[in-house]
Coordinates of C-alpha atoms in Angstrom, one line a residue:
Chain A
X13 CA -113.2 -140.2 63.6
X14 CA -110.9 -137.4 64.8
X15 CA -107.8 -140.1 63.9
X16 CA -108.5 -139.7 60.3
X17 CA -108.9 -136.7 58.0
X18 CA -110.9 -136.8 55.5
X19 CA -110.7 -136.6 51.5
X20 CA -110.9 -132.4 51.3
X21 CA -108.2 -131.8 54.0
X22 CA -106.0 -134.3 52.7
X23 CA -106.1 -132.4 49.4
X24 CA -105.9 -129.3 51.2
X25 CA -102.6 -130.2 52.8
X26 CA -101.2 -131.0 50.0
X27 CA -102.1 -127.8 48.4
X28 CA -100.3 -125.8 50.6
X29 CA -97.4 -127.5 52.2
X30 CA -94.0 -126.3 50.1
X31 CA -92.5 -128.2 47.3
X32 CA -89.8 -130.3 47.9
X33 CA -86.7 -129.1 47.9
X34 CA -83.0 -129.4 49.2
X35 CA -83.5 -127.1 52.1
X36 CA -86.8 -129.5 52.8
X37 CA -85.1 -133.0 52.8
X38 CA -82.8 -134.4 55.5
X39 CA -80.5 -137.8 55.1
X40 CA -82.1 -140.8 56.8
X41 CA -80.6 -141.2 60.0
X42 CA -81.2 -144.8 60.3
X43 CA -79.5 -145.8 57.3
X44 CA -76.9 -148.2 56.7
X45 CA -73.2 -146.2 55.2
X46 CA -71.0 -148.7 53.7
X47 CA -66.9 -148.2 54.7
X48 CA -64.3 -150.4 53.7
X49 CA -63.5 -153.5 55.6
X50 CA -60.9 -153.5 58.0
X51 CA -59.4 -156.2 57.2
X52 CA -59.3 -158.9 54.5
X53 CA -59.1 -158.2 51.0
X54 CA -61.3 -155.7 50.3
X55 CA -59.6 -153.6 53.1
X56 CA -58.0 -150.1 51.6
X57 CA -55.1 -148.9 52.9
X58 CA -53.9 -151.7 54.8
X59 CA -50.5 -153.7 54.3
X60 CA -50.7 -157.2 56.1
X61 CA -48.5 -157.4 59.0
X62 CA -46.6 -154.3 58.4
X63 CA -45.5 -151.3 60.3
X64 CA -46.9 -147.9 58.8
X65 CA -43.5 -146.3 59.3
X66 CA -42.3 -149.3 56.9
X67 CA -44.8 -148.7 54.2
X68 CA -43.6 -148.0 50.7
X69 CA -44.0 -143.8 49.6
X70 CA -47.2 -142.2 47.8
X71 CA -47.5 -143.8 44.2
X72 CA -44.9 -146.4 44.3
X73 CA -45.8 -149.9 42.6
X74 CA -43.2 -152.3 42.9
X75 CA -40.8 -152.8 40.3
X76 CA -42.8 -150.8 37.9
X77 CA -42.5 -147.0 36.7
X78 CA -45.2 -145.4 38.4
X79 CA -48.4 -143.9 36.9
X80 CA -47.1 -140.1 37.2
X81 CA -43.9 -141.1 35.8
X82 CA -44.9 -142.6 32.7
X83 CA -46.8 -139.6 31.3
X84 CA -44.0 -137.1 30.0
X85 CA -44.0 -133.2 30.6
X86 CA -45.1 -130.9 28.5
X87 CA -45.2 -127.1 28.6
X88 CA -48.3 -126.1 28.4
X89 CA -48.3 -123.7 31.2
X90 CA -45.3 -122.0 31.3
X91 CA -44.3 -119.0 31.4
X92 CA -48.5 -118.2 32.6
X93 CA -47.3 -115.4 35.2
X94 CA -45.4 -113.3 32.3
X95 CA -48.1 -113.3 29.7
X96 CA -50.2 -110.6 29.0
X97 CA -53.8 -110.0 27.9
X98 CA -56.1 -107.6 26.2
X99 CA -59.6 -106.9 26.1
X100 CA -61.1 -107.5 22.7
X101 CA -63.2 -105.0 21.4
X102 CA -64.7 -105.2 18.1
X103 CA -66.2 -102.1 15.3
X104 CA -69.9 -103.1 15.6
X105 CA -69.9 -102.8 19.5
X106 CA -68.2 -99.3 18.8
X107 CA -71.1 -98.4 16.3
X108 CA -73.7 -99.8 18.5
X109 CA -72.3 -97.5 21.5
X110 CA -72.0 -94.2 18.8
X111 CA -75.4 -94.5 18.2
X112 CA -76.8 -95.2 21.5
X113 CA -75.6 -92.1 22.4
X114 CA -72.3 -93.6 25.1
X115 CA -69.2 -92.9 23.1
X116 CA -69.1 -89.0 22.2
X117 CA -67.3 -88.4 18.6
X118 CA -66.5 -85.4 18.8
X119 CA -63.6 -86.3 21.9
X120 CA -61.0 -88.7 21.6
X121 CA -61.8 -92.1 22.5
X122 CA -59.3 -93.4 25.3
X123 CA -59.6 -96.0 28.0
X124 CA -61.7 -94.1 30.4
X125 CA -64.2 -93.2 27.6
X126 CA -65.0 -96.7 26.9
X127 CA -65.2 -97.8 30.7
X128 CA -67.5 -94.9 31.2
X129 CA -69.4 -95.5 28.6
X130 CA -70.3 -98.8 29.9
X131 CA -69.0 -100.5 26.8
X132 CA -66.6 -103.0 28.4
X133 CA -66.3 -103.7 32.0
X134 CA -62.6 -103.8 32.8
X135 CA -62.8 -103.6 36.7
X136 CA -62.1 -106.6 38.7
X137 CA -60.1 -108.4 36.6
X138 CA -57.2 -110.6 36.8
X139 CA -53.4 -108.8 36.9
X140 CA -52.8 -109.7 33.3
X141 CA -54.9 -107.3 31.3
X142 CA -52.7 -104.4 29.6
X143 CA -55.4 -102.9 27.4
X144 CA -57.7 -102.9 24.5
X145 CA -57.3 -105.1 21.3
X146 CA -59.3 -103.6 18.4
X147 CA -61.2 -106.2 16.0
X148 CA -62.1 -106.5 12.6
X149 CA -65.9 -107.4 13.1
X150 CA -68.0 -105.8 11.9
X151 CA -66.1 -103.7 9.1
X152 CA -69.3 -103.8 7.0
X153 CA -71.4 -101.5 9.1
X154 CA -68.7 -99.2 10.9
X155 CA -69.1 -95.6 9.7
X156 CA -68.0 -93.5 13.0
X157 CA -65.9 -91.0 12.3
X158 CA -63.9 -91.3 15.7
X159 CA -60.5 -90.9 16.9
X160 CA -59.6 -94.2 19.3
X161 CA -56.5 -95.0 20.9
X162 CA -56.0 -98.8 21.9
X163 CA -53.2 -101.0 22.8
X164 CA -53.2 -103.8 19.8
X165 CA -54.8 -103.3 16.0
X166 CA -56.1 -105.0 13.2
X167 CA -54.9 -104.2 9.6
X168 CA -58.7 -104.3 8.7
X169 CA -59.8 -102.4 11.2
X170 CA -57.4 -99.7 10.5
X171 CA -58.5 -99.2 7.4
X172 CA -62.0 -99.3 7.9
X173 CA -62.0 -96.2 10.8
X174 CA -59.4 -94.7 9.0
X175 CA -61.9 -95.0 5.5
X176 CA -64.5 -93.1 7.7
X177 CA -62.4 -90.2 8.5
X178 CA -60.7 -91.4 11.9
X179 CA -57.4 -92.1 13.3
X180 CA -56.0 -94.8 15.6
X181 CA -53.4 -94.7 17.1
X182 CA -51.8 -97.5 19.7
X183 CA -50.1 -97.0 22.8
X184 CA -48.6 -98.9 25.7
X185 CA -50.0 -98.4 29.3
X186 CA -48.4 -100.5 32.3
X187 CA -50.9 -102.4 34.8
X188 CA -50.8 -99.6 37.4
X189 CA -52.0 -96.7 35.1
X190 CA -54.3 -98.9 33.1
X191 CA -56.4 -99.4 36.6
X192 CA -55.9 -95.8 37.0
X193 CA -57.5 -94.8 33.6
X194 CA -60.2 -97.5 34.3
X195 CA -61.3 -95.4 37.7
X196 CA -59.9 -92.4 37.8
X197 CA -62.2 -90.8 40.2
X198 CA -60.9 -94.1 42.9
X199 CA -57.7 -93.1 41.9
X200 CA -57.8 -89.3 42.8
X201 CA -59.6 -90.1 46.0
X202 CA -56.4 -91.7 47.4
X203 CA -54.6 -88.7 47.4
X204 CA -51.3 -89.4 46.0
X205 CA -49.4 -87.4 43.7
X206 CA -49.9 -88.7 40.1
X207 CA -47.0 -91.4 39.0
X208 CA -45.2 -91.6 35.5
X209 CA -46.2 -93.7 32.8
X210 CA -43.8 -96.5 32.1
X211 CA -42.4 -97.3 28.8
X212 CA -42.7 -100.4 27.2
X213 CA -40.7 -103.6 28.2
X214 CA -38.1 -105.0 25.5
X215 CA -40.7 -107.2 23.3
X216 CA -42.6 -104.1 22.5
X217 CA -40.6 -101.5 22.0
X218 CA -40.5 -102.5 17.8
X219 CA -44.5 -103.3 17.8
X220 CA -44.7 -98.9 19.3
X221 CA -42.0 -97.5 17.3
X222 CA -43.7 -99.0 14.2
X223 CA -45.7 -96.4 11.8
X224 CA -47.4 -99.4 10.1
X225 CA -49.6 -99.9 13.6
X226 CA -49.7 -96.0 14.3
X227 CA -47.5 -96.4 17.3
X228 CA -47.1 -93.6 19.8
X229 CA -43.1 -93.9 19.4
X230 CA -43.2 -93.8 15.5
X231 CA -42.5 -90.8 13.4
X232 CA -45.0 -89.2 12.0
X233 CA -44.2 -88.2 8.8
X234 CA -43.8 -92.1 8.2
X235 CA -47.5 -92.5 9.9
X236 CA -48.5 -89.9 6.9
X237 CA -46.8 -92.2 4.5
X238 CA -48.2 -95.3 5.6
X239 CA -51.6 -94.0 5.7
X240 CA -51.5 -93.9 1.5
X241 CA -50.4 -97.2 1.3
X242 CA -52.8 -98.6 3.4
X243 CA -55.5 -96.5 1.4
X244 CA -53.7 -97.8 -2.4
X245 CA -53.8 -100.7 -0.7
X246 CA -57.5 -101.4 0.0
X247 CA -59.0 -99.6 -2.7
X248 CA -60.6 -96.6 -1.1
X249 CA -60.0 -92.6 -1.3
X250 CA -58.5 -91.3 1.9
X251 CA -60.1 -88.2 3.3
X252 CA -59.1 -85.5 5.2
X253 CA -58.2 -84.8 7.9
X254 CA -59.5 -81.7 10.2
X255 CA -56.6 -79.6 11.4
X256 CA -57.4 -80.7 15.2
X257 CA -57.2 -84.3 14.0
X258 CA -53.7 -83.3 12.7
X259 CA -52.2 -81.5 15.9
X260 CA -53.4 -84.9 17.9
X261 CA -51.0 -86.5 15.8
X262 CA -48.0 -84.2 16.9
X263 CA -47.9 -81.4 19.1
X264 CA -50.8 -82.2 21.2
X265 CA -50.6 -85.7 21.9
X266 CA -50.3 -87.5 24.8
X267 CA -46.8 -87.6 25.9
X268 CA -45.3 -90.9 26.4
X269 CA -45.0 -90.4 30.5
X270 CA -48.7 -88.8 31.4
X271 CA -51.4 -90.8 32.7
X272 CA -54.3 -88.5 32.6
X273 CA -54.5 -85.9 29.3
X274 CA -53.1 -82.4 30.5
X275 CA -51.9 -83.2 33.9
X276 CA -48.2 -83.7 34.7
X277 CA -46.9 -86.3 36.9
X278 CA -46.1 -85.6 40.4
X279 CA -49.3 -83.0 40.7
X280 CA -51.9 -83.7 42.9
X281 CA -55.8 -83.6 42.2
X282 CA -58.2 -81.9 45.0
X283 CA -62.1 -83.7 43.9
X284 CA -63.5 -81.4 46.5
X285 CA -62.2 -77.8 45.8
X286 CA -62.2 -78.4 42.0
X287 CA -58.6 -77.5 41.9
X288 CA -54.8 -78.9 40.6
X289 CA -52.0 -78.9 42.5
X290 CA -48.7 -78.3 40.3
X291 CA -45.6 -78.4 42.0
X292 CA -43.6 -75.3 41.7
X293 CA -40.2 -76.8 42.6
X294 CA -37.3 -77.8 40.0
X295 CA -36.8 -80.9 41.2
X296 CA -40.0 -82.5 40.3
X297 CA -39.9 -80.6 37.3
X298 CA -37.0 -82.6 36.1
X299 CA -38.0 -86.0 37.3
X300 CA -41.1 -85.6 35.4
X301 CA -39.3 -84.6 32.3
X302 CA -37.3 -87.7 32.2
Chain B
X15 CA -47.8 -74.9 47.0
X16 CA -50.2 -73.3 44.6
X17 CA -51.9 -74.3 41.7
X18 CA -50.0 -72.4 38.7
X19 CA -52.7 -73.5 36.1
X20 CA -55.9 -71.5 38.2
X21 CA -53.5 -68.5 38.6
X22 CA -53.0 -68.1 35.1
X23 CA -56.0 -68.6 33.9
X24 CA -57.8 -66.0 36.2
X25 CA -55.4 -63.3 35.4
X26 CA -55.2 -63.2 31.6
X27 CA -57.7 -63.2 29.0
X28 CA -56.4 -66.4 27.0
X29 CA -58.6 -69.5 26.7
X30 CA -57.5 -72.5 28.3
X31 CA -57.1 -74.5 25.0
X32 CA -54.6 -71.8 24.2
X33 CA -52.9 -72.3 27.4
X34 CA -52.6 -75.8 27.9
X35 CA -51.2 -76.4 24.1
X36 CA -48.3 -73.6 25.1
X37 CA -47.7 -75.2 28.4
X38 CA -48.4 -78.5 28.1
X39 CA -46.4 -80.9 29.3
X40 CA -43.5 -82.8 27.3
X41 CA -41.1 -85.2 28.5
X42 CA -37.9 -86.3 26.4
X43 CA -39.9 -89.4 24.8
X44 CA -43.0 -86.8 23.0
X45 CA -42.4 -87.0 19.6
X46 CA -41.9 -83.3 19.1
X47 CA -38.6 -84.4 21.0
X48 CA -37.7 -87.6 19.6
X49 CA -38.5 -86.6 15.9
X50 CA -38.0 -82.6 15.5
X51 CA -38.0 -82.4 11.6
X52 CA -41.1 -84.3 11.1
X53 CA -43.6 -81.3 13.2
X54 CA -44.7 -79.1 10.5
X55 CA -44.5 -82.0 7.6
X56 CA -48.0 -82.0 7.5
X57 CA -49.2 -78.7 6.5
X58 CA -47.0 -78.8 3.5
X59 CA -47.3 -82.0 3.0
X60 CA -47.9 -82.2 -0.7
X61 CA -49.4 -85.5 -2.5
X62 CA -46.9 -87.4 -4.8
X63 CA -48.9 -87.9 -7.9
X64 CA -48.3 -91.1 -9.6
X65 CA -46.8 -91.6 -13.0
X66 CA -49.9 -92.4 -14.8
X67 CA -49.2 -92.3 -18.5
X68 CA -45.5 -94.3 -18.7
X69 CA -45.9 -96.5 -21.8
X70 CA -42.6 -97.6 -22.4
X71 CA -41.5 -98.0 -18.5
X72 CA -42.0 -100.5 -16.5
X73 CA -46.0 -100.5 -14.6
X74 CA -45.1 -99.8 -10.9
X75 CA -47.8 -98.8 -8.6
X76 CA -51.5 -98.9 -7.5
X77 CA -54.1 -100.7 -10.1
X78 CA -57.1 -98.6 -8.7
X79 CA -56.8 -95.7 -11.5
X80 CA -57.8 -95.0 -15.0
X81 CA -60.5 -97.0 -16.1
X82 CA -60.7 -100.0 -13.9
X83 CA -64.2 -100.3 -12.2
X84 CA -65.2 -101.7 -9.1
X85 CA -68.5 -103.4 -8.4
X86 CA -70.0 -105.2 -5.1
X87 CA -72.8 -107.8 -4.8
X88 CA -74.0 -110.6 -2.9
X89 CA -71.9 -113.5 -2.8
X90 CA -73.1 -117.1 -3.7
X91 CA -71.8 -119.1 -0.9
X92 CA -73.6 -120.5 2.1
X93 CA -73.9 -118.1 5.2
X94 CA -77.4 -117.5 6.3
X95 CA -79.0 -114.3 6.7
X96 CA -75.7 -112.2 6.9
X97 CA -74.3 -113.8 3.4
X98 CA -78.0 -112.8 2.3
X99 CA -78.1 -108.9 3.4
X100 CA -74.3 -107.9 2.9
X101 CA -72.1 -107.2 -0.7
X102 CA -69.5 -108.9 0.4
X103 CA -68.5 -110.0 -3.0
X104 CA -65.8 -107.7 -5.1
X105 CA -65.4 -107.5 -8.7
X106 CA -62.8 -105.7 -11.2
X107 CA -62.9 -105.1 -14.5
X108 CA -61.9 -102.9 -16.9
X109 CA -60.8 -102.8 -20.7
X110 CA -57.7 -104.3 -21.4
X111 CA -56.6 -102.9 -25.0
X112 CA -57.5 -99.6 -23.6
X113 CA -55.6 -99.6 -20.1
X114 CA -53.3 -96.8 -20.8
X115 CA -51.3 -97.1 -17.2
X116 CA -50.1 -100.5 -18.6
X117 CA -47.1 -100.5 -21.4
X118 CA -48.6 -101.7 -24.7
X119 CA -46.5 -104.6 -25.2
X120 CA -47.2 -106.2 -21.6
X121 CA -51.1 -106.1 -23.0
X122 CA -50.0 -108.2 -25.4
X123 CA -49.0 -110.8 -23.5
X124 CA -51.5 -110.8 -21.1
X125 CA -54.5 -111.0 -23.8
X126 CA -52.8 -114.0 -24.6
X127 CA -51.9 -115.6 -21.3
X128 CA -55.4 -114.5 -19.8
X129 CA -57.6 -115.5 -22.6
X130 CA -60.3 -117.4 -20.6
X131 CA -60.4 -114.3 -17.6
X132 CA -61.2 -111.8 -20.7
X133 CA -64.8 -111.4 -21.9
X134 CA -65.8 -110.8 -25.6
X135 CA -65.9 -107.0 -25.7
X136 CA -62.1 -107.2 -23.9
X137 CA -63.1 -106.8 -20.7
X138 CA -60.7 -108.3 -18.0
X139 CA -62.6 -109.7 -14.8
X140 CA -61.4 -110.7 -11.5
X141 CA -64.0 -111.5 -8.2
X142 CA -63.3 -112.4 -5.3
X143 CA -66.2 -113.4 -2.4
X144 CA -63.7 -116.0 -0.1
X145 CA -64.1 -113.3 3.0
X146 CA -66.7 -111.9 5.6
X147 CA -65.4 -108.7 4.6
X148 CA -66.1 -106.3 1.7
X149 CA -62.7 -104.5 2.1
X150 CA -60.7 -107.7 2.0
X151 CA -62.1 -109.1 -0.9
X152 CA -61.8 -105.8 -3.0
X153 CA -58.0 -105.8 -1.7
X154 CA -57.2 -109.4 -2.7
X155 CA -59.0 -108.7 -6.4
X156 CA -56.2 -105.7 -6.7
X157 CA -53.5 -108.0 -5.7
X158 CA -54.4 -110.8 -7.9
X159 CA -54.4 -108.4 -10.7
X160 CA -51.0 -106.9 -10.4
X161 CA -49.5 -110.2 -9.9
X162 CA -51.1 -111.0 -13.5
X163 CA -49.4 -107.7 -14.7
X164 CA -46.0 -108.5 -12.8
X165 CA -46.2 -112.1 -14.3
X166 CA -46.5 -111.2 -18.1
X167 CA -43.7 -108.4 -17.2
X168 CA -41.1 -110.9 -16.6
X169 CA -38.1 -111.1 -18.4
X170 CA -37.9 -114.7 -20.3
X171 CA -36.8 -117.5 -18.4
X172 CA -33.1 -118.1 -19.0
X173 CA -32.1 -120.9 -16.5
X174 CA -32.2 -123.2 -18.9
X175 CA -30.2 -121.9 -21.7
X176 CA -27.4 -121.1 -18.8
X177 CA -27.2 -124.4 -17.5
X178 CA -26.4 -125.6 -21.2
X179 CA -23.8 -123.0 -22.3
X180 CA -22.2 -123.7 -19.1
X181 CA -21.5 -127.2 -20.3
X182 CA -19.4 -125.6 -23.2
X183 CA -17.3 -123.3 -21.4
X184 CA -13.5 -123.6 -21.5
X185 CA -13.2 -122.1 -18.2
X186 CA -15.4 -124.7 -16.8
X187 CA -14.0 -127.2 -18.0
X188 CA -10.6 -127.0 -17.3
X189 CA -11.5 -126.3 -13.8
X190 CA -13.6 -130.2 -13.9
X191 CA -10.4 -131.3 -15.2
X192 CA -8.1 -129.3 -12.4
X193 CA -10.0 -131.2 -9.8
X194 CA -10.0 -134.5 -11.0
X195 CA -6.2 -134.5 -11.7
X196 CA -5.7 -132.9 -7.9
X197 CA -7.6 -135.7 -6.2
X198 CA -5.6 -138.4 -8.9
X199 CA -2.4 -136.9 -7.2
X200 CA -3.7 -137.2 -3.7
X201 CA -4.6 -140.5 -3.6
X202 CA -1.5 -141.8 -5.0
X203 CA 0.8 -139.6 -2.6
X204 CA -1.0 -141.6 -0.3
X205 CA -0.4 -145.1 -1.6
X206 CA 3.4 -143.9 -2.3
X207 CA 3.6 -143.6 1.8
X208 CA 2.6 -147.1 2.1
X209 CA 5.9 -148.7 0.7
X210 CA 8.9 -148.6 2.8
X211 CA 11.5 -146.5 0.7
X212 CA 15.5 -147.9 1.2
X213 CA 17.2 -145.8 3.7
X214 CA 20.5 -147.2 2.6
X215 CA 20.6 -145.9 -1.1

């Protein structure tokens, strides 16, 4: 009869109606939900024969310390909103990057090589990151001969980029320039005159002026000093250095105020006619020099 | 305003490398400001060679020279397929007897003191495979063998011999005695106060 279907389209209905799936199902409208009681003693909620502006407060159990009373405080969190974070990064991601052709070694390696480069992605991240710790994985491969600049360093992993003809060398950037290094191209479109670098806060002021790290504060004719040790130190022979490699470490290293390599705070940048604006006035002159 | 950096450059011949290093930019924190006698140390910077040959002085100073050898292998410990592949082990050795960078009377001592460490042609040997790391294993071998060096270079332990002859010294002891005889004369100032004393006589 027409009523029934038979056997093949039964199969064939099967075949093509669509799985089953959350968007397919729909609750049963005609089924019972269970609430609590409103009254008796399964009732929730409910004092017998008592005003509601009479009840006791939230949590309190008569005569008895309360459940979040009786678990004491500890500090775990504290202090969460003045903490600060870096992005690790270790040797053999900085091999792997050298020899996939991302990381250039003959330029100095700084923030916005190693965004562009696509080695770490340091956009979109919370306020606390300050920068780039460097790792001691992977000392057995590493044989770059690079010269990096990161915020935090490992003794190891000095002395392994150092062994391979490198230098490090650590500096501090604040939140605002560290975004600005990350993008610079976002941070030219907005049109503002380029800002000064801020020096470090209290806590790190011995971690930059320390030769030991190769801070950007330190001497450098302790840095020269230190570089022995760490070599008598380790066991290997220290190589030298090329006389570029050597005018990074004084004359033409980034000063302690500039953002962006070679471009002094207070100018402006123009993306579409190519150009630098410097200002000619002495009054920016001077607050940049400070 | 105008862009002093393009006007330069078009009019003269110099390279901008040239130009930027002669007029970069330098605030009062650059270190050429902050440490001025340190800018040209490293062009005559000349490398302060180590006293190698001091056989009566004390042994001060790196271990890497002379005749100590270094060797790296696989180390024996479990690990998988990176303990299998990598030389992470470190080993030292070199001839004791003929270690000239170490005064001939601290060689002595140590042939004695490191008997089981020394092989039978006098070959001293320390390894170390505890880390991941090549580097750090061949830097905790060096350390481990100038604290033997240091050890057997220690003057003789005296603290014992002190502690005696302090018990026969004069000065000593009539200080022990001093005190005693003050503290005698205390308490019985004290129990003195406790009697009433006549007013009247």
């Amino acid at each position: 009869t027409n009523e029934q279907m038979s056997n093949s389209s039964y199969k064939s209905l099967l075949r093509n109606l669509p799985r089953v799936n959350l968007q397919n199902l729909k609750a049963n409208p005609y089924a019972e939900v269970k609430h609590s009681p409103n009254r008796g003693p399964h009732a929730i909620g409910l004092k017998n024969g008592v005003r509601p502006n009479i009840k006791p407060r939230i949590g309190y159990v008569q005569d008895k310390t309360p459940f979040q009373k009786r678990i004491p405080k500890y500090g775990y969190n504290r202090e969460q909103h003045l903490k600060r974070q870096y992005f690790p990064l270790t040797l053999w991601q900085l091999q792997r990057h050298v020899d996939l052709g991302r990381i250039d070694p003959t330029k100095p390696v700084d923030i916005t090589a190693i965004s562009n480069g696509r080695v770490l992605s340091m956009v979109g991240s919370e306020s606390n990151y300050y920068g780039i710790y460097l790792l001691e994985q992977g000392a057995n491969i590493f044989k770059a001969k690079l010269d990096i600049e990161v915020q935090i360093v490992d003794e190891l992993a000095l002395a392994t980029v150092e062994k391979a003809g490198g230098t490090v060398s650590t500096a501090f950037y604040d939140r605002r320039s560290f975004v600005a290094l990350c993008n610079p191209v976002e941070y030219f479109l907005m049109g503002k005159p380029i800002h000064k670098r801020l020096l470090p806060p209290q806590e790190l002021v011995t971690y930059y002026t320390d030769p030991k790290v190769r801070g950007y504060l330190s001497d450098p004719a302790k840095i020269w000093e230190e570089r022995m040790k760490l070599a008598k130190k380790y066991g290997y022979d220290l190589p030298e250095l090329s006389e570029e490699q050597k005018h990074l470490m004084v004359e033409g290293k980034k000063d302690p105020r500039q953002v962006f390599n070679g471009l002094m705070p207070g100018s402006i940048v123009n993306l579409a006619d190519k150009t630098v604006l410097v200002p000619e006035n002495e009054h920016f002159k001077q607050h940049a020099a400070m | 305003m105008t862009s002093l950096l393009r006007n330069i450059l078009f009019t003269s011949n110099i390279c901008s490398q040239c130009i930027a290093r002669n007029i970069a930019y330098k605030s009062i924190y650059h270190t050429v400001n902050l440490y001025p006698e340190s800018v040209g140390s490293f062009s005559s910077y000349q490398h302060s060679e180590d006293k190698s040959h001091n056989t009566t002085d004390k042994f001060v100073g790196p271990v890497l020279r002379g005749n100590v050898k270094v060797e790296f292998s696989k180390s024996s410990k479990p690990g998988g397929q990176h303990v299998n592949t990598t030389l992470s082990k470190a080993l030292v050795r070199f001839n004791l007897m003929k270690a000239e960078w170490i005064p001939f009377e601290v060689r002595k001592i140590m042939a004695e003191k490191y008997q089981n460490k020394i092989t039978r042609t006098g070959d001293l040997i320390v390894w170390d495979e505890e880390s991941r790391y090549q580097m750090r294993n061949l830097q905790s071998c060096l350390a481990k063998v100038e604290e033997m060096i240091m050890e057997a270079q220690k003057p003789p332990d005296t603290s014992k011999e002190d502690r005696i002859a302090e018990l026969y010294n004069m000065d000593s002891i009539h200080a022990a005695h001093k005190k005693r005889l003050q503290k005698k004369r205390k308490s019985s100032f004290t129990k003195s106060m406790r009697n009433t004393g006549n007013f009247d006589a």
